[in-house]
PDB file of C-alpha atoms and ligand atoms in Angstrom:
ATOM      1  CA  MET A 298      11.349 -11.197 -11.137  1.00 95.00           C
ATOM      2  CA  ILE A 299      10.361 -10.638  -8.259  1.00 98.00           C
ATOM      3  CA  ASP A 300       7.178  -7.938  -6.797  1.00 98.00           C
ATOM      4  CA  LEU A 301       7.310  -7.199  -3.328  1.00 98.00           C
ATOM      5  CA  HIS A 302       4.571  -4.694  -3.611  1.00 98.00           C
ATOM      6  CA  THR A 303       0.906  -5.640  -4.491  1.00 98.00           C
ATOM      7  CA  HIS A 304      -2.994  -5.717  -3.708  1.00 97.00           C
ATOM      8  CA  THR A 305      -5.588  -7.914  -3.521  1.00 96.00           C
ATOM      9  CA  THR A 306      -9.715  -7.630  -2.975  1.00 94.00           C
ATOM     10  CA  ALA A 307      -9.034  -7.398   0.975  1.00 94.00           C
ATOM     11  CA  SER A 308      -8.209  -3.950   0.289  1.00 92.00           C
ATOM     12  CA  ASP A 309      -7.967  -1.852  -3.063  1.00 91.00           C
ATOM     13  CA  GLY A 310      -7.210  -4.563  -5.426  1.00 94.00           C
ATOM     14  CA  SER A 311      -8.919  -6.800  -8.392  1.00 93.00           C
ATOM     15  CA  PHE A 312      -7.312 -10.210  -7.777  1.00 96.00           C
ATOM     16  CA  SER A 313      -8.530 -12.461  -4.702  1.00 96.00           C
ATOM     17  CA  PRO A 314      -5.338 -13.477  -3.175  1.00 98.00           C
ATOM     18  CA  ARG A 315      -5.256 -17.026  -4.238  1.00 98.00           C
ATOM     19  CA  ASP A 316      -6.007 -15.872  -7.821  1.00 98.00           C
ATOM     20  CA  LEU A 317      -3.282 -13.026  -7.595  1.00 98.00           C
ATOM     21  CA  VAL A 318      -0.705 -15.847  -6.538  1.00 98.00           C
ATOM     22  CA  HIS A 319      -1.776 -17.511  -8.986  1.00 98.00           C
ATOM     23  CA  LEU A 320      -1.166 -14.928 -11.871  1.00 98.00           C
ATOM     24  CA  ALA A 321       2.311 -14.612 -10.214  1.00 98.00           C
ATOM     25  CA  LYS A 322       3.582 -17.947 -10.901  1.00 98.00           C
ATOM     26  CA  ALA A 323       1.401 -18.282 -14.795  1.00 97.00           C
ATOM     27  CA  GLY A 324       3.922 -14.720 -15.161  1.00 96.00           C
ATOM     28  CA  GLY A 325       7.331 -16.404 -14.371  1.00 96.00           C
ATOM     29  CA  LEU A 326       7.546 -14.518 -11.456  1.00 98.00           C
ATOM     30  CA  GLN A 327      10.375 -16.166  -8.351  1.00 98.00           C
ATOM     31  CA  ALA A 328       8.686 -14.632  -5.692  1.00 98.00           C
ATOM     32  CA  MET A 329       5.458 -12.233  -4.523  1.00 98.00           C
ATOM     33  CA  ALA A 330       4.408 -10.315  -1.548  1.00 98.00           C
ATOM     34  CA  ILE A 331       1.048  -9.118  -0.586  1.00 98.00           C
ATOM     35  CA  THR A 332       1.257  -5.631   1.104  1.00 98.00           C
ATOM     36  CA  ASP A 333      -2.903  -4.750   0.973  1.00 96.00           C
ATOM     37  CA  HIS A 334      -3.585  -1.138   2.744  1.00 94.00           C
ATOM     38  CA  ASP A 335      -4.039  -2.083   6.306  1.00 93.00           C
ATOM     39  CA  THR A 336      -4.788  -5.198   7.052  1.00 95.00           C
ATOM     40  CA  VAL A 337      -2.814  -8.407   6.895  1.00 97.00           C
ATOM     41  CA  ALA A 338      -5.895 -10.320   5.951  1.00 95.00           C
ATOM     42  CA  GLY A 339      -5.280 -11.976   2.376  1.00 96.00           C
ATOM     43  CA  ASN A 340      -1.776 -13.029   3.543  1.00 98.00           C
ATOM     44  CA  LEU A 341      -3.088 -16.590   4.781  1.00 96.00           C
ATOM     45  CA  GLU A 342      -5.100 -17.348   1.843  1.00 97.00           C
ATOM     46  CA  ALA A 343      -2.278 -16.381  -0.454  1.00 98.00           C
ATOM     47  CA  LEU A 344       0.028 -18.274   1.486  1.00 98.00           C
ATOM     48  CA  GLU A 345      -2.230 -21.466   1.316  1.00 98.00           C
ATOM     49  CA  ALA A 346      -2.486 -20.829  -2.712  1.00 98.00           C
ATOM     50  CA  ALA A 347       1.096 -20.286  -2.301  1.00 98.00           C
ATOM     51  CA  MET A 348       2.461 -23.910  -1.127  1.00 98.00           C
ATOM     52  CA  GLU A 349       0.426 -26.081  -3.127  1.00 97.00           C
ATOM     53  CA  LEU A 350       2.050 -24.216  -6.284  1.00 97.00           C
ATOM     54  CA  GLY A 351       5.336 -24.366  -4.752  1.00 97.00           C
ATOM     55  CA  PHE A 352       5.463 -20.395  -4.546  1.00 98.00           C
ATOM     56  CA  GLU A 353       7.678 -18.387  -2.432  1.00 98.00           C
ATOM     57  CA  LEU A 354       5.057 -15.784  -0.997  1.00 98.00           C
ATOM     58  CA  VAL A 355       6.101 -12.863   1.214  1.00 98.00           C
ATOM     59  CA  PRO A 356       3.675 -11.514   4.284  1.00 98.00           C
ATOM     60  CA  GLY A 357       3.459  -7.894   3.902  1.00 98.00           C
ATOM     61  CA  VAL A 358       1.058  -4.748   4.870  1.00 98.00           C
ATOM     62  CA  GLU A 359       0.816  -1.257   3.799  1.00 98.00           C
ATOM     63  CA  ILE A 360       0.252   0.826   6.383  1.00 97.00           C
ATOM     64  CA  SER A 361      -0.667   4.470   5.687  1.00 95.00           C
ATOM     65  CA  ALA A 362       1.072   6.694   8.966  1.00 96.00           C
ATOM     66  CA  ASP A 363       2.329  10.464   9.856  1.00 96.00           C
ATOM     67  CA  SER A 364       5.597  11.726   9.464  1.00 95.00           C
ATOM     68  CA  THR A 365       6.619  15.506   9.784  1.00 92.00           C
ATOM     69  CA  ALA A 366       6.897  15.491   6.483  1.00 92.00           C
ATOM     70  CA  GLY A 367       2.788  14.569   6.309  1.00 93.00           C
ATOM     71  CA  THR A 368       1.020  11.192   5.369  1.00 94.00           C
ATOM     72  CA  ILE A 369       3.671   8.329   3.782  1.00 97.00           C
ATOM     73  CA  HIS A 370       3.122   4.153   3.375  1.00 97.00           C
ATOM     74  CA  ILE A 371       5.250   1.696   5.305  1.00 98.00           C
ATOM     75  CA  VAL A 372       5.217  -1.204   4.006  1.00 98.00           C
ATOM     76  CA  GLY A 373       6.079  -4.302   6.197  1.00 98.00           C
ATOM     77  CA  LEU A 374       7.652  -7.870   4.844  1.00 98.00           C
ATOM     78  CA  PHE A 375       7.878 -10.622   6.325  1.00 98.00           C
ATOM     79  CA  ILE A 376       5.257 -10.146   9.192  1.00 98.00           C
ATOM     80  CA  ARG A 377       4.019 -13.233  11.262  1.00 98.00           C
ATOM     81  CA  PRO A 378      -0.131 -12.668   9.729  1.00 96.00           C
ATOM     82  CA  ASP A 379      -1.579 -13.642  12.607  1.00 96.00           C
ATOM     83  CA  ASP A 380       0.384 -11.726  15.421  1.00 97.00           C
ATOM     84  CA  PRO A 381      -2.261 -10.637  17.889  1.00 97.00           C
ATOM     85  CA  ASP A 382      -0.709  -6.959  18.667  1.00 97.00           C
ATOM     86  CA  MET A 383      -0.498  -6.002  15.341  1.00 98.00           C
ATOM     87  CA  GLU A 384      -4.361  -7.185  14.599  1.00 97.00           C
ATOM     88  CA  ALA A 385      -4.727  -5.338  17.319  1.00 97.00           C
ATOM     89  CA  VAL A 386      -3.801  -1.789  16.271  1.00 97.00           C
ATOM     90  CA  LEU A 387      -5.218  -2.781  12.850  1.00 96.00           C
ATOM     91  CA  THR A 388      -8.723  -3.713  14.005  1.00 94.00           C
ATOM     92  CA  GLU A 389      -8.335  -0.016  15.457  1.00 94.00           C
ATOM     93  CA  LEU A 390      -7.720   1.257  11.929  1.00 93.00           C
ATOM     94  CA  ARG A 391     -10.285  -0.788  10.745  1.00 91.00           C
ATOM     95  CA  VAL A 392     -13.232   0.817  13.361  1.00 92.00           C
ATOM     96  CA  PHE A 393     -12.158   3.832  12.500  1.00 92.00           C
ATOM     97  CA  ARG A 394     -12.318   3.515   8.767  1.00 92.00           C
ATOM     98  CA  GLU A 395     -15.964   1.922   8.662  1.00 93.00           C
ATOM     99  CA  GLU A 396     -17.172   5.084  10.880  1.00 95.00           C
ATOM    100  CA  ARG A 397     -15.696   7.323   8.449  1.00 96.00           C
ATOM    101  CA  ASN A 398     -17.142   5.448   5.430  1.00 96.00           C
ATOM    102  CA  ARG A 399     -20.554   5.499   7.022  1.00 96.00           C
ATOM    103  CA  LYS A 400     -19.733   9.717   7.680  1.00 97.00           C
ATOM    104  CA  MET A 401     -19.204   9.998   3.842  1.00 97.00           C
ATOM    105  CA  VAL A 402     -22.090   8.309   3.127  1.00 97.00           C
ATOM    106  CA  ALA A 403     -23.974  10.219   5.079  1.00 97.00           C
ATOM    107  CA  ARG A 404     -21.877  13.631   3.367  1.00 97.00           C
ATOM    108  CA  LEU A 405     -23.069  12.169  -0.288  1.00 98.00           C
ATOM    109  CA  ALA A 406     -26.704  11.754   0.488  1.00 97.00           C
ATOM    110  CA  GLU A 407     -27.268  15.667   1.942  1.00 97.00           C
ATOM    111  CA  LEU A 408     -25.444  15.911  -1.712  1.00 97.00           C
ATOM    112  CA  GLY A 409     -28.725  13.648  -2.935  1.00 97.00           C
ATOM    113  CA  ILE A 410     -25.973  11.005  -3.767  1.00 98.00           C
ATOM    114  CA  HIS A 411     -27.956   7.553  -2.427  1.00 97.00           C
ATOM    115  CA  LEU A 412     -24.184   4.783  -2.019  1.00 97.00           C
ATOM    116  CA  THR A 413     -25.739   2.084   0.497  1.00 95.00           C
ATOM    117  CA  PRO A 414     -23.101   0.623   2.878  1.00 92.00           C
ATOM    118  CA  GLN A 415     -24.075  -2.759   1.046  1.00 93.00           C
ATOM    119  CA  GLU A 416     -23.561  -1.637  -2.275  1.00 95.00           C
ATOM    120  CA  LEU A 417     -20.241  -0.508  -0.842  1.00 95.00           C
ATOM    121  CA  VAL A 418     -18.839  -3.933   0.162  1.00 93.00           C
ATOM    122  CA  MET A 419     -20.230  -5.811  -2.770  1.00 92.00           C
ATOM    123  CA  GLU A 420     -17.494  -3.323  -4.856  1.00 91.00           C
ATOM    124  CA  ALA A 421     -14.678  -3.750  -2.533  1.00 90.00           C
ATOM    125  CA  GLY A 422     -15.410  -7.769  -2.975  1.00 84.00           C
ATOM    126  CA  GLY A 423     -13.429  -8.288   0.595  1.00 75.00           C
ATOM    127  CA  ASP A 424     -14.345  -6.082   4.066  1.00 75.00           C
ATOM    128  CA  LEU A 425     -11.895  -3.225   3.723  1.00 87.00           C
ATOM    129  CA  VAL A 426     -14.123  -0.298   2.078  1.00 92.00           C
ATOM    130  CA  GLY A 427     -11.681   2.701   0.509  1.00 92.00           C
ATOM    131  CA  ARG A 428     -11.855   5.944  -1.280  1.00 95.00           C
ATOM    132  CA  PRO A 429     -12.125   4.114  -5.044  1.00 92.00           C
ATOM    133  CA  HIS A 430     -14.525   1.434  -3.948  1.00 94.00           C
ATOM    134  CA  PHE A 431     -17.011   5.173  -3.737  1.00 97.00           C
ATOM    135  CA  ALA A 432     -15.043   6.470  -6.798  1.00 96.00           C
ATOM    136  CA  ALA A 433     -16.055   3.671  -8.743  1.00 94.00           C
ATOM    137  CA  LEU A 434     -19.419   3.230  -7.345  1.00 96.00           C
ATOM    138  CA  LEU A 435     -20.178   6.600  -7.877  1.00 98.00           C
ATOM    139  CA  LEU A 436     -18.969   5.685 -11.711  1.00 97.00           C
ATOM    140  CA  LYS A 437     -21.066   2.953 -12.106  1.00 96.00           C
ATOM    141  CA  LYS A 438     -23.913   5.057 -10.990  1.00 97.00           C
ATOM    142  CA  GLY A 439     -23.500   7.921 -13.366  1.00 97.00           C
ATOM    143  CA  HIS A 440     -22.642  10.704 -10.677  1.00 97.00           C
ATOM    144  CA  VAL A 441     -19.446  11.040 -12.345  1.00 97.00           C
ATOM    145  CA  LYS A 442     -18.146  10.562 -15.863  1.00 98.00           C
ATOM    146  CA  THR A 443     -14.685   9.049 -15.297  1.00 96.00           C
ATOM    147  CA  TYR A 444     -13.383   8.036 -11.647  1.00 94.00           C
ATOM    148  CA  GLN A 445     -11.038  11.046 -11.726  1.00 95.00           C
ATOM    149  CA  GLU A 446     -13.512  12.622 -11.445  1.00 97.00           C
ATOM    150  CA  ALA A 447     -15.011  11.102  -8.617  1.00 97.00           C
ATOM    151  CA  PHE A 448     -12.093  12.031  -6.647  1.00 97.00           C
ATOM    152  CA  ASP A 449     -11.795  15.567  -7.926  1.00 97.00           C
ATOM    153  CA  VAL A 450     -15.125  16.440  -7.020  1.00 98.00           C
ATOM    154  CA  TYR A 451     -16.017  14.646  -3.754  1.00 98.00           C
ATOM    155  CA  LEU A 452     -13.093  11.858  -2.864  1.00 97.00           C
ATOM    156  CA  LYS A 453      -9.835  13.785  -2.567  1.00 96.00           C
ATOM    157  CA  SER A 454      -8.487  16.035   0.290  1.00 92.00           C
ATOM    158  CA  GLY A 455     -10.746  19.016   0.421  1.00 94.00           C
ATOM    159  CA  GLY A 456     -13.691  17.453  -1.767  1.00 97.00           C
ATOM    160  CA  LYS A 457     -17.244  17.351  -1.107  1.00 97.00           C
ATOM    161  CA  ALA A 458     -17.440  13.916   0.872  1.00 97.00           C
ATOM    162  CA  TYR A 459     -13.766  13.537   1.930  1.00 97.00           C
ATOM    163  CA  LEU A 460     -13.195  13.010   5.686  1.00 95.00           C
ATOM    164  CA  ASP A 461      -9.665  11.871   6.940  1.00 89.00           C
ATOM    165  CA  LYS A 462      -8.716   8.780   8.370  1.00 87.00           C
ATOM    166  CA  LYS A 463      -6.862   7.664  11.495  1.00 86.00           C
ATOM    167  CA  ARG A 464      -3.205   7.316  11.059  1.00 92.00           C
ATOM    168  CA  LEU A 465      -0.858   5.511  12.697  1.00 96.00           C
ATOM    169  CA  PRO A 466       2.505   8.367  13.537  1.00 97.00           C
ATOM    170  CA  SER A 467       5.521   6.876  11.585  1.00 98.00           C
ATOM    171  CA  ASP A 468       7.383   5.496  14.693  1.00 98.00           C
ATOM    172  CA  GLN A 469       4.431   3.639  15.501  1.00 98.00           C
ATOM    173  CA  ALA A 470       3.870   2.121  12.583  1.00 98.00           C
ATOM    174  CA  ILE A 471       7.531   1.335  12.166  1.00 98.00           C
ATOM    175  CA  ALA A 472       7.582  -0.516  15.931  1.00 98.00           C
ATOM    176  CA  MET A 473       4.380  -2.371  15.068  1.00 98.00           C
ATOM    177  CA  ILE A 474       6.017  -3.694  12.364  1.00 98.00           C
ATOM    178  CA  LYS A 475       9.008  -5.171  13.672  1.00 98.00           C
ATOM    179  CA  ASP A 476       7.003  -6.203  16.715  1.00 98.00           C
ATOM    180  CA  ALA A 477       5.373  -8.335  14.073  1.00 98.00           C
ATOM    181  CA  GLY A 478       8.903  -9.900  12.563  1.00 98.00           C
ATOM    182  CA  GLY A 479       8.813  -8.160   9.867  1.00 98.00           C
ATOM    183  CA  ILE A 480      11.019  -5.390   7.928  1.00 98.00           C
ATOM    184  CA  PRO A 481       9.679  -1.954   7.594  1.00 98.00           C
ATOM    185  CA  ILE A 482      10.297  -0.058   4.083  1.00 98.00           C
ATOM    186  CA  LEU A 483       9.384   3.852   2.764  1.00 98.00           C
ATOM    187  CA  ALA A 484       6.995   2.695   0.069  1.00 98.00           C
ATOM    188  CA  HIS A 485       7.148   4.844  -2.987  1.00 98.00           C
ATOM    189  CA  PRO A 486       9.802   7.222  -1.339  1.00 98.00           C
ATOM    190  CA  PHE A 487       9.177  10.282  -4.128  1.00 97.00           C
ATOM    191  CA  THR A 488       5.564  10.702  -2.792  1.00 96.00           C
ATOM    192  CA  MET A 489       7.611  12.133   0.334  1.00 96.00           C
ATOM    193  CA  ARG A 490      10.204  13.860  -1.390  1.00 96.00           C
ATOM    194  CA  GLU A 491       7.517  15.846  -3.123  1.00 94.00           C
ATOM    195  CA  LYS A 492       5.830  16.686   0.070  1.00 93.00           C
ATOM    196  CA  ALA A 493       9.278  17.411   1.612  1.00 93.00           C
ATOM    197  CA  LYS A 494      11.359  19.167  -0.766  1.00 91.00           C
ATOM    198  CA  ASP A 495      13.951  19.942   0.024  1.00 93.00           C
ATOM    199  CA  GLY A 496      13.918  18.793   3.732  1.00 94.00           C
ATOM    200  CA  PHE A 497      13.402  14.893   2.244  1.00 96.00           C
ATOM    201  CA  GLU A 498      16.616  13.411   3.253  1.00 97.00           C
ATOM    202  CA  ALA A 499      16.538  14.975   6.869  1.00 97.00           C
ATOM    203  CA  ARG A 500      12.743  13.357   6.938  1.00 97.00           C
ATOM    204  CA  LEU A 501      13.780   9.967   6.284  1.00 97.00           C
ATOM    205  CA  ARG A 502      16.964  10.245   8.511  1.00 97.00           C
ATOM    206  CA  GLU A 503      14.121  11.164  11.341  1.00 97.00           C
ATOM    207  CA  LEU A 504      12.418   7.698   9.840  1.00 98.00           C
ATOM    208  CA  VAL A 505      15.986   5.916  10.127  1.00 98.00           C
ATOM    209  CA  ASP A 506      16.273   6.938  13.389  1.00 98.00           C
ATOM    210  CA  GLN A 507      12.376   5.611  14.642  1.00 98.00           C
ATOM    211  CA  ASN A 508      14.468   2.040  12.668  1.00 98.00           C
ATOM    212  CA  LEU A 509      13.065   2.336   9.393  1.00 98.00           C
ATOM    213  CA  GLN A 510      14.682  -0.715   7.991  1.00 98.00           C
ATOM    214  CA  GLY A 511      14.310   0.039   4.062  1.00 98.00           C
ATOM    215  CA  ILE A 512      13.373   1.827   1.200  1.00 98.00           C
ATOM    216  CA  GLU A 513      11.872   1.017  -2.286  1.00 98.00           C
ATOM    217  CA  VAL A 514      13.845   1.520  -4.599  1.00 98.00           C
ATOM    218  CA  TYR A 515      12.367  -0.369  -7.456  1.00 98.00           C
ATOM    219  CA  TYR A 516       8.640   0.905  -8.039  1.00 98.00           C
ATOM    220  CA  THR A 517       6.509   1.743 -11.343  1.00 97.00           C
ATOM    221  CA  ASP A 518       6.739   5.338 -11.090  1.00 93.00           C
ATOM    222  CA  HIS A 519      10.250   6.242 -10.384  1.00 95.00           C
ATOM    223  CA  SER A 520      12.638   6.680 -13.213  1.00 94.00           C
ATOM    224  CA  HIS A 521      16.038   5.390 -14.253  1.00 94.00           C
ATOM    225  CA  ALA A 522      17.156   8.492 -12.340  1.00 96.00           C
ATOM    226  CA  ASP A 523      15.267   8.026  -9.614  1.00 96.00           C
ATOM    227  CA  VAL A 524      16.336   4.506  -8.850  1.00 97.00           C
ATOM    228  CA  VAL A 525      19.546   5.730  -9.075  1.00 97.00           C
ATOM    229  CA  PHE A 526      19.101   8.411  -6.566  1.00 97.00           C
ATOM    230  CA  TYR A 527      17.303   6.171  -3.907  1.00 98.00           C
ATOM    231  CA  ALA A 528      19.678   3.189  -4.505  1.00 98.00           C
ATOM    232  CA  ASP A 529      23.042   5.639  -3.131  1.00 98.00           C
ATOM    233  CA  LEU A 530      20.827   7.161  -0.435  1.00 98.00           C
ATOM    234  CA  ALA A 531      19.747   3.508   0.705  1.00 98.00           C
ATOM    235  CA  ARG A 532      23.551   2.435   0.749  1.00 98.00           C
ATOM    236  CA  ARG A 533      24.695   5.484   2.664  1.00 98.00           C
ATOM    237  CA  TYR A 534      21.846   5.122   5.162  1.00 98.00           C
ATOM    238  CA  ASN A 535      22.434   1.221   5.139  1.00 98.00           C
ATOM    239  CA  LEU A 536      19.392   0.737   4.434  1.00 98.00           C
ATOM    240  CA  LEU A 537      17.581  -2.526   1.861  1.00 98.00           C
ATOM    241  CA  ILE A 538      16.325  -2.226  -0.765  1.00 98.00           C
ATOM    242  CA  SER A 539      13.107  -3.287  -1.667  1.00 98.00           C
ATOM    243  CA  GLY A 540      11.165  -2.702  -5.090  1.00 98.00           C
ATOM    244  CA  GLY A 541       7.675  -3.389  -6.340  1.00 98.00           C
ATOM    245  CA  THR A 542       4.882  -2.389  -8.553  1.00 98.00           C
ATOM    246  CA  ASP A 543       2.015  -1.109  -6.385  1.00 98.00           C
ATOM    247  CA  PHE A 544      -0.069  -3.751  -8.806  1.00 98.00           C
ATOM    248  CA  HIS A 545      -3.842  -3.138  -7.654  1.00 96.00           C
ATOM    249  CA  GLY A 546      -5.246  -5.396 -10.985  1.00 95.00           C
ATOM    250  CA  ALA A 547      -8.129  -3.620 -12.870  1.00 91.00           C
ATOM    251  CA  VAL A 548      -8.097  -0.348 -10.444  1.00 84.00           C
ATOM    252  CA  LYS A 549      -4.884   0.747 -12.336  1.00 88.00           C
ATOM    253  CA  PRO A 550      -4.808  -1.725 -15.434  1.00 91.00           C
ATOM    254  CA  ASP A 551      -2.100   0.117 -17.108  1.00 95.00           C
ATOM    255  CA  VAL A 552       0.130  -1.672 -14.185  1.00 97.00           C
ATOM    256  CA  GLN A 553       1.504  -5.110 -14.846  1.00 97.00           C
ATOM    257  CA  LEU A 554       2.341  -7.380 -11.883  1.00 98.00           C
ATOM    258  CA  GLY A 555       6.551  -7.614 -11.887  1.00 97.00           C
ATOM    259  CA  ARG A 556       6.833  -5.469 -15.104  1.00 97.00           C
ATOM    260  CA  GLY A 557       5.256  -2.178 -13.966  1.00 97.00           C
ATOM    261  CA  ARG A 558       4.611  -0.199 -16.668  1.00 95.00           C
ATOM    262  CA  GLY A 559       6.634  -2.435 -19.037  1.00 86.00           C
ATOM    263  CA  ALA A 560      10.313  -2.746 -18.183  1.00 82.00           C
ATOM    264  CA  MET A 561      10.442  -3.567 -14.846  1.00 95.00           C
ATOM    265  CA  ASN A 562      12.936  -6.468 -13.631  1.00 95.00           C
ATOM    266  CA  ILE A 563      13.076  -6.506  -9.924  1.00 97.00           C
ATOM    267  CA  PRO A 564      16.127  -8.523  -8.947  1.00 97.00           C
ATOM    268  CA  TYR A 565      15.659 -11.428  -6.558  1.00 98.00           C
ATOM    269  CA  GLU A 566      18.848 -11.081  -5.025  1.00 98.00           C
ATOM    270  CA  ILE A 567      16.887  -7.898  -2.546  1.00 98.00           C
ATOM    271  CA  LEU A 568      14.921 -10.562  -0.839  1.00 98.00           C
ATOM    272  CA  GLU A 569      18.293 -12.781  -0.350  1.00 97.00           C
ATOM    273  CA  HIS A 570      19.416  -9.597   1.313  1.00 97.00           C
ATOM    274  CA  MET A 571      16.386  -9.203   3.495  1.00 98.00           C
ATOM    275  CA  LYS A 572      15.855 -12.838   5.085  1.00 97.00           C
ATOM    276  CA  GLU A 573      19.563 -12.840   5.441  1.00 97.00           C
ATOM    277  CA  THR A 574      19.084  -9.469   7.766  1.00 95.00           C
ATOM    278  CA  LEU A 575      16.142 -11.166   9.930  1.00 94.00           C
ATOM    279  CA  SER A 576      18.402 -14.912  10.001  1.00 86.00           C
TER     280      SER A 576
HETATM  281  P1  LIG B 198      -8.301   5.566   1.608  1.00 65.82           P
HETATM  282  O1  LIG B 198      -7.432   4.304   2.271  1.00 65.82           O
HETATM  283  O2  LIG B 198      -9.768   5.244   1.543  1.00 65.82           O
HETATM  284  O3  LIG B 198      -8.083   7.222   2.221  1.00 65.82           O
HETATM  285  O4  LIG B 198      -7.925   5.630  -0.182  1.00 65.82           O
HETATM  286  C1  LIG B 198      -6.816   6.298  -0.430  1.00 65.82           C
HETATM  287  C2  LIG B 198      -6.485   5.593  -1.945  1.00 65.82           C
HETATM  288  O5  LIG B 198      -7.182   6.638  -2.404  1.00 65.82           O
HETATM  289  C3  LIG B 198      -5.063   5.405  -2.649  1.00 65.82           C
HETATM  290  O6  LIG B 198      -4.298   4.356  -2.349  1.00 65.82           O
HETATM  291  C4  LIG B 198      -5.295   5.384  -3.812  1.00 65.82           C
HETATM  292  O7  LIG B 198      -5.805   4.677  -4.786  1.00 65.82           O
HETATM  293  C5  LIG B 198      -6.790   6.793  -4.159  1.00 65.82           C
HETATM  294  N1  LIG B 198      -6.325   7.915  -4.093  1.00 65.82           N
HETATM  295  C6  LIG B 198      -6.299   8.978  -3.204  1.00 65.82           C
HETATM  296  N2  LIG B 198      -6.497  10.505  -3.557  1.00 65.82           N
HETATM  297  C7  LIG B 198      -6.364  10.170  -5.287  1.00 65.82           C
HETATM  298  C8  LIG B 198      -6.706  11.428  -6.343  1.00 65.82           C
HETATM  299  N3  LIG B 198      -6.609  12.568  -5.270  1.00 65.82           N
HETATM  300  N4  LIG B 198      -7.167  10.556  -7.213  1.00 65.82           N
HETATM  301  C9  LIG B 198      -6.626   9.417  -7.055  1.00 65.82           C
HETATM  302  N5  LIG B 198      -6.496   8.129  -6.299  1.00 65.82           N
HETATM  303  C10 LIG B 198      -6.303   8.936  -5.078  1.00 65.82           C
HETATM  304 ZN1  LIG B 199      -4.729   0.938  -3.006  1.00 65.82          ZN
HETATM  305 FE1  LIG B 200       0.724   3.702  -0.834  1.00 65.82          FE
HETATM  306 FE1  LIG B 201       0.090   0.351  -2.213  1.00 65.82          FE
END
């Protein structure tokens, strides 16, 4: 059993990179990838812990990108975490995100809700602050009754304090991952399918033309029929099969590492195919 899509405190997960590696080893996983949103900062700590434990850790990242179907997420596996060109691009995205966070704090203040940057950083437990941390803090401070209400009223697209974030065009995200030695993979493809409707396969073809190399066939929210559907697409477009739970720890308490909502069992074999492609 493996898990090739997880988040740590470096983005919006609740486990530190080191603790997540320990959890994976203890849970009997054979390998895991850390794929934090728009940052590779967790990988070095995780690689160190993996080395100590004799655990196979795949360095990764998850990039939000713009496609003709709207926002998609592209996971990059086997990236070089210290690649300077990738770091320069990720830094630019982070600077923009910090600016966005400042503006969201200001909008909330206009609505009589006062969050401080320090509180947000504390909530994030790492240096990447995102909307989930705003939601958690709004809940803690009693401004909303549920985490979801924070999104519905303030944080979702069109919400009272919502601001869009900067995203890379999909071809640039794919090129950045490839240039850093990684395999670009379409994450949770059902989200693109929902947006693109009948145009899904044409949109996927555009990504393949941009050098997309893999697709998440196994994913927490995929039914058995979904797995069959995406495995067929992978075969027809010669894409590598990937899979993961999108584990976030306490942020998504119903999703378990490696197991998703209970029955997932992602085969190690798909990782072997990736390694063959890279060698
Ligand atoms: P950000 O990168 O700051 O824009 O935050 C994106 C994250 O917010 C996503 O990964 C989701 O976890 C969460 N999110 C986005 N939209 C919603 C929503 N409508 N309801 C709940 N969570 C959401
Ligand atoms: Zn996340
Ligand atoms: Fe995602
Ligand atoms: Fe994710």
